Short mmCIF file of C-alpha atoms in Angstrom, two decimals:
data_model
loop_
_atom_site.label_atom_id
_atom_site.label_comp_id
_atom_site.label_asym_id
_atom_site.label_seq_id
_atom_site.Cartn_x
_atom_site.Cartn_y
_atom_site.Cartn_z
CA MET A 1 0.00 0.00 0.00
CA ASP A 2 1.51 3.34 -0.99
CA HIS A 3 1.87 6.13 1.54
CA ILE A 4 -0.80 8.38 -0.02
CA LEU A 5 -3.47 5.64 0.00
CA ARG A 6 -2.59 4.64 3.56
CA GLN A 7 -2.82 8.26 4.73
CA PHE A 8 -6.18 8.71 2.97
CA ILE A 9 -7.59 5.58 4.65
CA THR A 10 -6.35 6.71 8.06
CA GLU A 11 -7.78 10.22 7.67
CA HIS A 12 -11.18 8.93 6.54
CA GLN A 13 -11.41 5.87 8.79
CA ASP A 14 -14.51 7.19 10.57
CA ASP A 15 -16.21 8.74 7.55
CA ASP A 16 -19.47 7.67 5.94
CA THR A 17 -18.21 5.32 3.22
CA THR A 18 -21.27 5.88 1.03
CA LYS A 19 -20.44 9.59 0.89
CA LEU A 20 -16.83 8.77 0.05
CA LEU A 21 -17.94 6.67 -2.92
CA LEU A 22 -20.26 9.39 -4.14
CA SER A 23 -17.48 11.98 -3.84
CA ARG A 24 -14.79 9.96 -5.64
CA ARG A 25 -14.16 12.80 -8.12
CA LYS A 26 -12.63 14.86 -5.34
CA TRP A 27 -9.70 12.38 -5.14
CA PRO A 28 -8.82 11.34 -8.71
CA SER A 29 -5.48 9.85 -7.63
CA ILE A 30 -7.03 7.59 -4.97
CA ASP A 31 -8.47 4.13 -5.62
CA ILE A 32 -11.68 4.93 -3.77
CA ASP A 33 -13.11 1.41 -4.08
CA LEU A 34 -10.00 -0.11 -2.50
CA ALA A 35 -9.95 2.60 0.17
CA VAL A 36 -13.62 2.12 1.08
CA ASN A 37 -13.36 -1.68 1.11
CA THR A 38 -10.35 -1.41 3.41
CA ILE A 39 -12.06 1.08 5.72
CA GLU A 40 -15.15 -1.13 5.98
CA GLY A 41 -12.97 -4.24 6.19
CA ARG A 42 -11.07 -2.85 9.17
CA ARG A 43 -14.34 -2.25 10.98
CA ARG A 44 -15.31 -5.88 10.49
CA ILE A 45 -11.89 -7.41 11.07
CA VAL A 46 -11.29 -5.69 14.41
CA ALA A 47 -13.84 -8.02 16.03
CA LYS A 48 -12.89 -11.13 14.06
CA VAL A 49 -9.08 -10.86 14.15
CA PRO A 50 -8.08 -8.23 16.74
CA GLU A 51 -4.37 -8.56 15.92
CA TRP A 52 -5.12 -7.39 12.39
CA GLY A 53 -7.82 -4.91 13.29
CA SER A 54 -5.40 -2.74 15.24
CA ARG A 55 -3.10 -2.30 12.24
CA SER A 56 -3.22 0.49 9.65
CA ASP A 57 -1.00 -1.18 7.04
CA LEU A 58 -3.24 -4.05 5.91
CA LEU A 59 -5.42 -4.07 2.79
CA TYR A 60 -8.91 -5.54 2.43
CA PRO A 61 -9.67 -5.21 -1.29
CA THR A 62 -13.17 -6.75 -1.33
CA ARG A 63 -16.16 -6.81 0.97
CA LEU A 64 -16.45 -10.60 0.80
CA CYS A 65 -12.88 -11.23 1.93
CA THR A 66 -13.58 -9.84 5.41
CA GLU A 67 -17.16 -11.11 5.61
CA GLN A 68 -16.19 -14.69 4.80
CA CYS A 69 -12.79 -15.00 6.47
CA SER A 70 -12.27 -17.13 9.57
CA SER A 71 -12.20 -15.52 12.98
CA ALA A 72 -9.09 -15.64 15.14
CA ALA A 73 -10.76 -18.23 17.38
CA THR A 74 -11.72 -20.66 14.60
CA ALA A 75 -8.39 -20.21 12.78
CA ALA A 76 -6.49 -20.87 16.01
CA TYR A 77 -8.49 -24.05 16.53
CA LYS A 78 -7.57 -25.30 13.06
CA ALA A 79 -3.94 -24.49 13.82
CA SER A 80 -4.16 -26.53 17.03
CA ILE A 81 -5.35 -29.52 14.99
CA ALA A 82 -2.41 -29.04 12.61
CA GLU A 83 -0.01 -29.02 15.54
CA ARG A 84 -1.56 -32.15 17.06
CA MET A 85 -1.29 -33.94 13.72
CA GLY A 86 2.34 -32.91 13.35
CA TRP A 87 1.92 -31.27 9.95
CA LYS A 88 4.99 -29.26 9.00
CA ARG A 89 4.05 -28.18 5.46
CA ILE A 90 0.49 -27.08 4.74
CA ALA A 91 -1.05 -26.11 1.41
CA ASP A 92 -4.10 -23.84 1.68
CA LEU A 93 -5.57 -24.04 -1.82
CA THR A 94 -8.48 -21.65 -1.16
CA GLY A 95 -6.62 -19.05 0.87
CA GLY A 96 -8.99 -16.09 0.77
CA LEU A 97 -7.86 -13.28 3.07
CA GLY A 98 -5.29 -15.60 4.60
CA VAL A 99 -6.41 -15.69 8.24
CA ASP A 100 -6.27 -19.49 8.34
CA SER A 101 -2.92 -19.54 6.55
CA TRP A 102 -1.48 -16.99 8.97
CA TYR A 103 -2.51 -19.02 12.02
CA LEU A 104 -1.40 -22.29 10.44
CA ALA A 105 2.00 -20.76 9.69
CA ARG A 106 2.45 -20.09 13.41
CA ARG A 107 2.26 -23.84 14.12
CA SER A 108 4.15 -25.19 11.10
CA GLU A 109 7.34 -24.75 9.09
CA ALA A 110 5.86 -23.61 5.78
CA VAL A 111 2.48 -22.73 4.27
CA LEU A 112 1.43 -22.30 0.65
CA HIS A 113 -1.41 -19.78 0.28
CA ASN A 114 -3.24 -20.02 -3.03
CA GLU A 115 -6.03 -17.61 -3.94
CA ALA A 116 -7.61 -17.56 -7.41
CA ASP A 117 -8.57 -13.87 -7.23
CA GLY A 118 -5.45 -12.04 -8.38
CA LEU A 119 -6.21 -8.74 -6.62
CA LEU A 120 -6.94 -10.47 -3.32
CA SER A 121 -3.84 -12.67 -3.67
CA GLU A 122 -1.62 -9.63 -4.24
CA SER A 123 -3.14 -7.85 -1.25
CA VAL A 124 -2.59 -10.92 0.92
CA ARG A 125 1.05 -11.10 -0.18
CA GLU A 126 1.51 -7.47 0.86
CA ASN A 127 -0.30 -8.07 4.14
CA PHE A 128 1.90 -11.04 5.02
CA ALA A 129 4.97 -8.93 4.29
CA ALA A 130 3.64 -6.13 6.51
CA LEU A 131 2.97 -8.67 9.25
CA GLY A 132 6.51 -9.96 8.97
CA THR A 133 5.39 -13.48 8.09
CA MET A 134 8.28 -15.18 6.30
CA ASN A 135 7.15 -18.82 5.99
CA ILE A 136 4.15 -18.34 3.68
CA LYS A 137 4.47 -18.69 -0.08
CA THR A 138 1.66 -17.15 -2.17
CA ARG A 139 0.19 -18.34 -5.46
CA SER A 140 -2.79 -17.23 -7.53
CA MET A 141 -4.38 -19.99 -9.61
CA MET A 142 -7.79 -21.56 -10.07
CA VAL A 143 -7.74 -25.08 -8.62
CA GLU A 144 -9.18 -27.62 -11.05
CA PRO A 145 -8.89 -31.38 -11.59
CA GLY A 146 -5.55 -32.07 -13.24
CA ASN A 147 -3.66 -28.96 -12.11
CA VAL A 148 -3.02 -29.48 -8.38
CA SER A 149 0.68 -30.19 -8.95
CA GLU A 150 0.94 -27.02 -11.02
CA VAL A 151 -0.70 -25.00 -8.25
CA LEU A 152 1.68 -26.47 -5.68
CA ASP A 153 4.63 -25.58 -7.92
CA GLY A 154 7.08 -27.90 -6.17
CA PHE A 155 5.68 -27.30 -2.67
CA GLY A 156 5.41 -30.74 -1.05
CA PRO A 157 2.63 -30.57 1.58
CA ASP A 158 1.81 -32.92 4.43
CA VAL A 159 -1.82 -31.84 4.14
CA VAL A 160 -4.02 -29.90 1.72
CA PHE A 161 -6.54 -27.56 3.33
CA MET A 162 -9.58 -26.33 1.39
CA ASP A 163 -12.61 -24.19 2.14
CA PRO A 164 -14.72 -24.68 -1.01
CA ALA A 165 -16.82 -21.67 -2.05
CA ARG A 166 -20.50 -22.38 -1.49
CA ARG A 167 -21.80 -20.14 -4.27
CA SER A 168 -22.05 -20.77 -7.98
CA GLU A 169 -20.63 -18.40 -10.59
CA SER A 170 -24.03 -16.67 -10.67
CA GLY A 171 -23.84 -16.07 -6.92
CA LYS A 172 -26.51 -18.63 -6.02
CA LYS A 173 -25.94 -20.68 -2.87
CA VAL A 174 -25.11 -24.34 -3.45
CA PHE A 175 -25.19 -27.19 -0.95
CA LEU A 176 -23.85 -30.35 -2.60
CA ILE A 177 -20.12 -30.90 -2.13
CA GLU A 178 -19.55 -31.39 -5.86
CA ASP A 179 -21.28 -28.07 -6.64
CA CYS A 180 -18.85 -26.10 -4.47
CA GLN A 181 -15.63 -24.68 -5.90
CA PRO A 182 -13.22 -26.34 -6.00
CA ASP A 183 -14.92 -29.73 -6.32
CA VAL A 184 -13.38 -31.79 -3.54
CA LEU A 185 -14.79 -35.06 -4.84
CA GLY A 186 -13.20 -34.42 -8.23
CA LEU A 187 -9.85 -33.55 -6.65
CA LYS A 188 -9.69 -36.18 -3.91
CA ASP A 189 -7.71 -38.87 -5.73
CA GLU A 190 -5.33 -36.36 -7.27
CA ILE A 191 -4.55 -34.83 -3.89
CA PHE A 192 -4.16 -38.21 -2.20
CA ALA A 193 -1.55 -39.08 -4.83
CA ILE A 194 0.46 -36.10 -3.50
CA CYS A 195 -0.09 -36.20 0.28
CA ARG A 196 -1.78 -38.30 2.94
CA TRP A 197 -4.17 -35.77 4.45
CA ILE A 198 -7.04 -33.56 3.23
CA PHE A 199 -8.49 -31.04 5.70
CA LEU A 200 -11.81 -29.42 4.76
CA LYS A 201 -13.93 -26.58 6.04
CA LEU A 202 -17.56 -27.06 5.07
CA SER A 203 -20.73 -25.10 5.69
CA PRO A 204 -22.09 -25.52 9.22
CA MET A 205 -25.37 -26.34 7.49
CA ALA A 206 -23.90 -29.44 5.81
CA ASP A 207 -25.26 -32.80 6.92
CA ILE A 208 -22.50 -34.69 8.74
CA THR A 209 -23.71 -38.17 7.84
CA MET A 210 -24.07 -37.30 4.17
CA ALA A 211 -20.66 -35.57 4.04
CA VAL A 212 -18.93 -38.55 5.64
CA GLU A 213 -20.58 -40.97 3.23
CA ARG A 214 -19.90 -38.89 0.13
CA LEU A 215 -16.29 -38.01 0.94
CA GLY A 216 -15.00 -41.31 2.32
CA ASN A 217 -11.68 -41.68 4.17
CA VAL A 218 -13.05 -39.47 6.99
CA THR A 219 -11.21 -39.91 10.30
CA GLU A 220 -12.30 -36.79 12.22
CA VAL A 221 -15.31 -34.45 12.23
CA HIS A 222 -15.27 -31.17 14.20
CA THR A 223 -18.23 -28.89 14.91
CA VAL A 224 -16.91 -25.45 15.87
CA ALA A 225 -18.85 -22.67 17.59
CA THR A 226 -18.02 -19.17 18.78
CA GLY A 227 -20.31 -16.49 20.13
CA GLY A 228 -23.20 -18.93 20.46
CA GLU A 229 -23.23 -19.85 16.75
CA CYS A 230 -21.91 -22.92 14.94
CA LYS A 231 -19.43 -21.36 12.52
CA GLU A 232 -17.64 -24.27 10.90
CA LEU A 233 -17.82 -27.96 10.14
CA LEU A 234 -14.30 -29.38 9.75
CA ILE A 235 -13.60 -32.73 8.08
CA LEU A 236 -10.27 -34.56 8.20
CA MET A 237 -9.63 -37.21 5.54
CA ASP A 238 -6.81 -39.77 5.65
CA ARG A 239 -5.61 -41.59 2.54
CA GLU A 240 -4.70 -44.58 4.70
CA SER A 241 -8.12 -44.85 6.35
CA ARG A 242 -9.72 -48.26 5.92
CA GLY A 243 -13.24 -47.43 6.97
CA GLU A 244 -12.66 -47.15 10.70
CA PRO A 245 -15.24 -45.09 12.66
CA TYR A 246 -14.44 -41.40 12.66
CA ARG A 247 -13.80 -39.35 15.80
CA LEU A 248 -16.29 -36.58 16.56
CA PHE A 249 -15.14 -33.40 18.29
CA VAL A 250 -17.27 -30.53 19.59
CA HIS A 251 -15.42 -27.24 20.11
CA ASP A 252 -17.22 -24.29 21.66
CA SER A 253 -15.54 -21.06 22.80
CA GLY A 254 -12.26 -22.69 23.80
CA ASN A 255 -13.70 -25.96 25.17
CA THR A 256 -13.36 -29.27 23.32
CA ILE A 257 -14.95 -32.64 23.95
CA GLU A 258 -14.87 -35.86 21.94
CA PHE A 259 -17.74 -38.22 21.15
CA ASP A 260 -17.98 -41.65 19.56
CA PRO A 261 -20.67 -41.63 16.83
CA GLU A 262 -21.20 -45.35 17.47
CA GLU A 263 -22.07 -44.49 21.08
CA GLU A 264 -25.03 -42.43 19.88
CA ARG A 265 -26.37 -45.35 17.88
CA ARG A 266 -26.41 -47.48 21.03
CA ALA A 267 -27.68 -44.78 23.38
CA SER A 268 -31.29 -44.22 24.39
CA ALA A 269 -33.02 -41.21 25.88
CA VAL A 270 -33.56 -41.19 29.65
CA LEU A 271 -36.96 -39.59 30.25
CA PRO A 272 -38.36 -38.07 33.48
CA ARG A 273 -40.95 -39.79 35.67
CA LYS A 274 -44.19 -38.11 36.60
CA ALA A 275 -45.17 -40.50 39.40
CA ILE A 276 -43.85 -39.56 42.83
CA GLY A 277 -41.66 -42.12 44.56
CA ALA A 278 -38.52 -44.12 43.88
CA PRO A 279 -38.47 -45.55 40.36
CA GLU A 280 -38.31 -49.32 39.96
CA ASP A 281 -35.09 -49.17 37.95
CA GLY A 282 -33.31 -47.20 40.69
CA ALA A 283 -32.34 -44.40 38.31
CA GLY A 284 -33.54 -41.69 40.69
CA LEU A 285 -35.32 -39.67 38.01
CA PRO A 286 -37.35 -36.63 39.15
CA GLY A 287 -40.93 -37.41 40.12
CA GLY A 288 -43.85 -35.13 39.21
CA THR A 289 -43.82 -31.60 37.85
CA GLY A 290 -42.96 -30.31 41.30
CA GLY A 291 -39.84 -32.43 41.21
CA LEU A 292 -38.49 -30.28 38.41
CA VAL A 293 -38.30 -27.15 40.57
CA GLY A 294 -34.77 -26.39 41.68
CA MET A 295 -33.21 -28.56 39.03
CA THR A 296 -30.81 -27.33 36.37
CA LEU A 297 -32.10 -27.17 32.81
CA PHE A 298 -29.39 -27.60 30.18
CA GLU A 299 -29.80 -26.30 26.62
CA PRO A 300 -27.07 -27.64 24.28
CA GLY A 301 -25.12 -25.03 22.33
CA LYS A 302 -25.07 -24.90 18.55
CA ALA A 303 -21.88 -26.95 18.10
CA LEU A 304 -23.15 -29.68 20.41
CA GLY A 305 -26.53 -29.65 18.72
CA LYS A 306 -24.86 -29.89 15.31
CA ALA A 307 -22.89 -32.95 16.44
CA GLY A 308 -26.13 -34.91 16.68
CA VAL A 309 -25.56 -36.80 19.94
CA PRO A 310 -28.80 -36.09 21.89
CA ASN A 311 -29.09 -39.49 23.57
CA SER A 312 -25.39 -39.85 24.34
CA LEU A 313 -25.78 -36.87 26.67
CA CYS A 314 -28.09 -38.95 28.85
CA ASP A 315 -25.97 -42.09 28.91
CA ARG A 316 -22.67 -40.31 29.37
CA PHE A 317 -23.37 -37.21 31.46
CA ASN A 318 -26.16 -38.27 33.84
CA LEU A 319 -28.78 -36.09 32.19
CA VAL A 320 -32.51 -36.61 31.78
CA LYS A 321 -34.06 -35.63 28.47
CA LEU A 322 -37.32 -33.70 28.82
CA GLY A 323 -38.74 -35.09 25.59
CA ARG A 324 -37.86 -37.55 22.87
CA PHE A 325 -37.65 -34.71 20.37
CA THR A 326 -37.11 -31.86 22.85
CA ASN A 327 -33.36 -31.46 23.21
CA LEU A 328 -33.49 -29.94 26.67
CA TYR A 329 -32.08 -31.78 29.66
CA LEU A 330 -32.31 -31.93 33.44
CA ALA A 331 -29.60 -32.11 36.08
CA GLY A 332 -30.09 -31.99 39.84
CA GLU A 333 -28.75 -29.55 42.40
CA ASP A 334 -25.49 -31.51 42.60
CA GLY A 335 -25.10 -31.32 38.85
CA ASN A 336 -26.71 -34.70 38.22
CA ALA A 337 -30.26 -35.92 37.74
CA GLY A 338 -29.52 -39.11 39.63
CA TYR A 339 -29.06 -41.30 36.56
CA HIS A 340 -25.95 -43.43 36.93
CA GLY A 341 -23.94 -42.82 33.79
CA PRO A 342 -20.13 -42.77 33.57
CA GLY A 343 -19.67 -38.98 33.51
CA THR A 344 -20.78 -35.90 35.40
CA ALA A 345 -23.16 -33.22 34.21
CA GLU A 346 -20.70 -30.45 35.06
CA SER A 347 -18.35 -31.57 32.28
CA ILE A 348 -20.90 -30.91 29.54
CA MET A 349 -22.29 -27.61 30.89
CA PRO A 350 -19.67 -25.39 29.13
CA PHE A 351 -21.11 -26.60 25.81
CA GLY A 352 -24.48 -24.93 26.25
CA LYS A 353 -26.61 -22.75 28.50
CA THR A 354 -27.82 -23.62 31.98
CA PHE A 355 -30.90 -22.39 33.82
CA GLN A 356 -32.43 -22.95 37.24
CA ILE A 357 -36.07 -24.03 37.14
CA ASP A 358 -38.07 -21.84 39.53
CA GLU A 359 -41.66 -22.64 38.56
CA VAL A 360 -43.52 -25.30 36.57
CA HIS A 361 -47.03 -24.73 35.17
CA THR A 362 -49.36 -26.61 32.87
CA LEU A 363 -49.29 -24.78 29.55
CA ASP A 364 -52.75 -23.27 29.18
CA LYS A 365 -54.32 -19.84 28.68
CA ARG A 366 -54.51 -19.16 32.41
CA SER A 367 -50.85 -19.96 33.13
CA ILE A 368 -49.65 -18.12 30.04
CA LYS A 369 -51.44 -14.95 31.14
CA SER A 370 -50.56 -15.18 34.85
CA VAL A 371 -46.88 -15.88 34.22
CA GLY A 372 -46.75 -13.10 31.65
CA ASP A 373 -48.36 -10.62 34.05
CA LYS A 374 -46.01 -11.64 36.85
CA LEU A 375 -42.78 -11.45 34.83
CA GLY A 376 -43.51 -8.50 32.54
CA TRP A 377 -40.51 -9.38 30.40
CA ALA A 378 -38.58 -12.58 29.71
CA ASP A 379 -36.70 -14.47 27.03
CA VAL A 380 -38.96 -17.14 25.55
CA THR A 381 -38.27 -20.50 23.92
CA ALA A 382 -40.96 -22.80 22.50
CA ARG A 383 -40.13 -26.43 21.72
CA ASN A 384 -42.49 -29.01 20.22
CA ILE A 385 -45.68 -27.13 21.11
CA PRO A 386 -48.18 -25.63 18.66
CA LEU A 387 -46.74 -22.14 19.16
CA THR A 388 -43.55 -20.46 18.02
CA SER A 389 -41.35 -18.66 20.54
CA GLU A 390 -42.57 -15.32 19.19
CA GLU A 391 -46.23 -16.35 19.39
CA LEU A 392 -45.82 -17.57 22.98
CA GLY A 393 -44.17 -14.30 23.99
CA LYS A 394 -47.02 -12.30 22.46
CA LYS A 395 -49.67 -14.39 24.23
CA MET A 396 -47.84 -13.72 27.51
CA GLY A 397 -48.04 -9.99 26.82
CA LEU A 398 -44.33 -9.50 27.39
CA SER A 399 -42.69 -6.12 26.83
CA PRO A 400 -39.22 -4.74 27.66
CA LYS A 401 -40.97 -1.77 29.24
CA LYS A 402 -42.42 -4.14 31.86
CA ALA A 403 -39.04 -5.54 32.89
CA LYS A 404 -38.70 -5.90 36.64
CA LYS A 405 -35.77 -4.23 38.36
CA THR A 406 -33.66 -5.40 41.26
CA GLU A 407 -30.63 -3.59 42.68
CA GLY A 408 -30.47 -1.47 39.56
CA HIS A 409 -30.27 -4.41 37.17
CA GLU A 410 -32.84 -5.96 34.89
CA VAL A 411 -34.06 -9.40 35.86
CA VAL A 412 -34.40 -11.38 32.63
CA PRO A 413 -36.01 -14.74 33.31
CA HIS A 414 -36.24 -17.36 30.58
CA VAL A 415 -39.56 -19.09 29.95
CA PHE A 416 -39.65 -22.43 28.16
CA GLY A 417 -42.89 -23.68 26.65
CA ILE A 418 -42.20 -27.34 25.93
CA LYS A 419 -43.70 -30.75 25.40
CA VAL A 420 -42.50 -33.13 28.12
CA ASP A 421 -42.53 -36.89 27.47
CA TRP A 422 -42.98 -38.62 30.81
CA LYS A 423 -41.53 -42.09 31.18
CA ASP A 424 -44.57 -43.36 33.05
CA SER A 425 -47.39 -41.12 31.89
CA ALA A 426 -48.84 -39.36 28.85
CA SER A 427 -46.92 -36.44 27.38
CA GLU A 428 -48.02 -32.93 28.34
CA ASN A 429 -47.16 -29.34 27.54
CA LEU A 430 -45.55 -27.35 30.36
CA LEU A 431 -44.46 -23.80 30.99
CA LEU A 432 -41.12 -23.64 32.82
CA VAL A 433 -40.05 -20.36 34.45
CA THR A 434 -36.27 -20.33 34.77
CA ARG A 435 -33.38 -17.97 35.34
CA PRO A 436 -29.92 -18.26 33.80
CA ARG A 437 -27.23 -19.77 35.99
CA THR A 438 -23.96 -17.89 36.10
#
């Protein structure tokens, strides 16, 4: 970036970018599009990659490059996988803005960053130089079947990393693996002839079972969440895999836990009892709706939900599932619901939200109105009842203006309208009044 452009960007960092674009004639020697994209890109990147956001010498030539790049947290997680696997030389064939490449380079000896867009590739090369990164080689080629060796240009990788674009040339979203660019299925054999490992970033909307079946050679699957949202689905493929079961990892805001997909196939949901008294099977499940008061309600986070292990949570972490198709769980005051599984409930709590159940009501017009009048304002979740969360909130007459105050702070309860499947009685719809646990 030349000095004049850098100075212009710095001087106009807080300006209205729309007005800058409309006034481009005032600065004929300035690439206004590049300047505006960089100004807007810095505003986005400061939250995603703070180490970059604080710098004034990095270019962001397109809007998409900062919108679609990895965050520091997800890139660092990928780099931790690379370090665990012992990869020394990594080829990133869909480099984009280079956040993943930059973090991977910190945990390896050499990285090849390839980006088909020439302007973006040149900007990335300049950015890496400004950052003082010396172990990243840049290339700019379209990756297609038959040209992987040409793209690598003598770079011998231990692993090839790809984040296939999920839009067609017309800009329409695509979902099948072979419709993404580059086509991983079409490149798989060619890449495996060069190196043992393929590491993929797929859409968090992709179906895990389908991806594993279509890709083959899958040894690890990672669901990755930050900020309460599932951001990435990572797939690790091994040329030497012989059809062994893959390992399933859930990573959420710095916490990681591993599951066995086969365990889920064997697991069964542990449902609550409505009858009062000790259960015949000795599991110690809560009895009656009153037995739910004081218990901890656990709502799995997005990465855990994406992993698709709802019944394993019961068998492994001593949780009770409120409904067969209601992925909300119970744990007792000591962190357990009394079910004798091999693990403790506390170990899974960082992978979701926890609430204390204060009240339990039958879900009907009377309880909806009385609870709404009492609370004034609350977060609302509806699960497997004939109302959406928004509709339930409206029927309760909730409004932020009615929020109760205590010691100068808003009290924000969380109301769950759910269908509960009792182990020993007919299912019923309940209204649970809870408050978040801290």
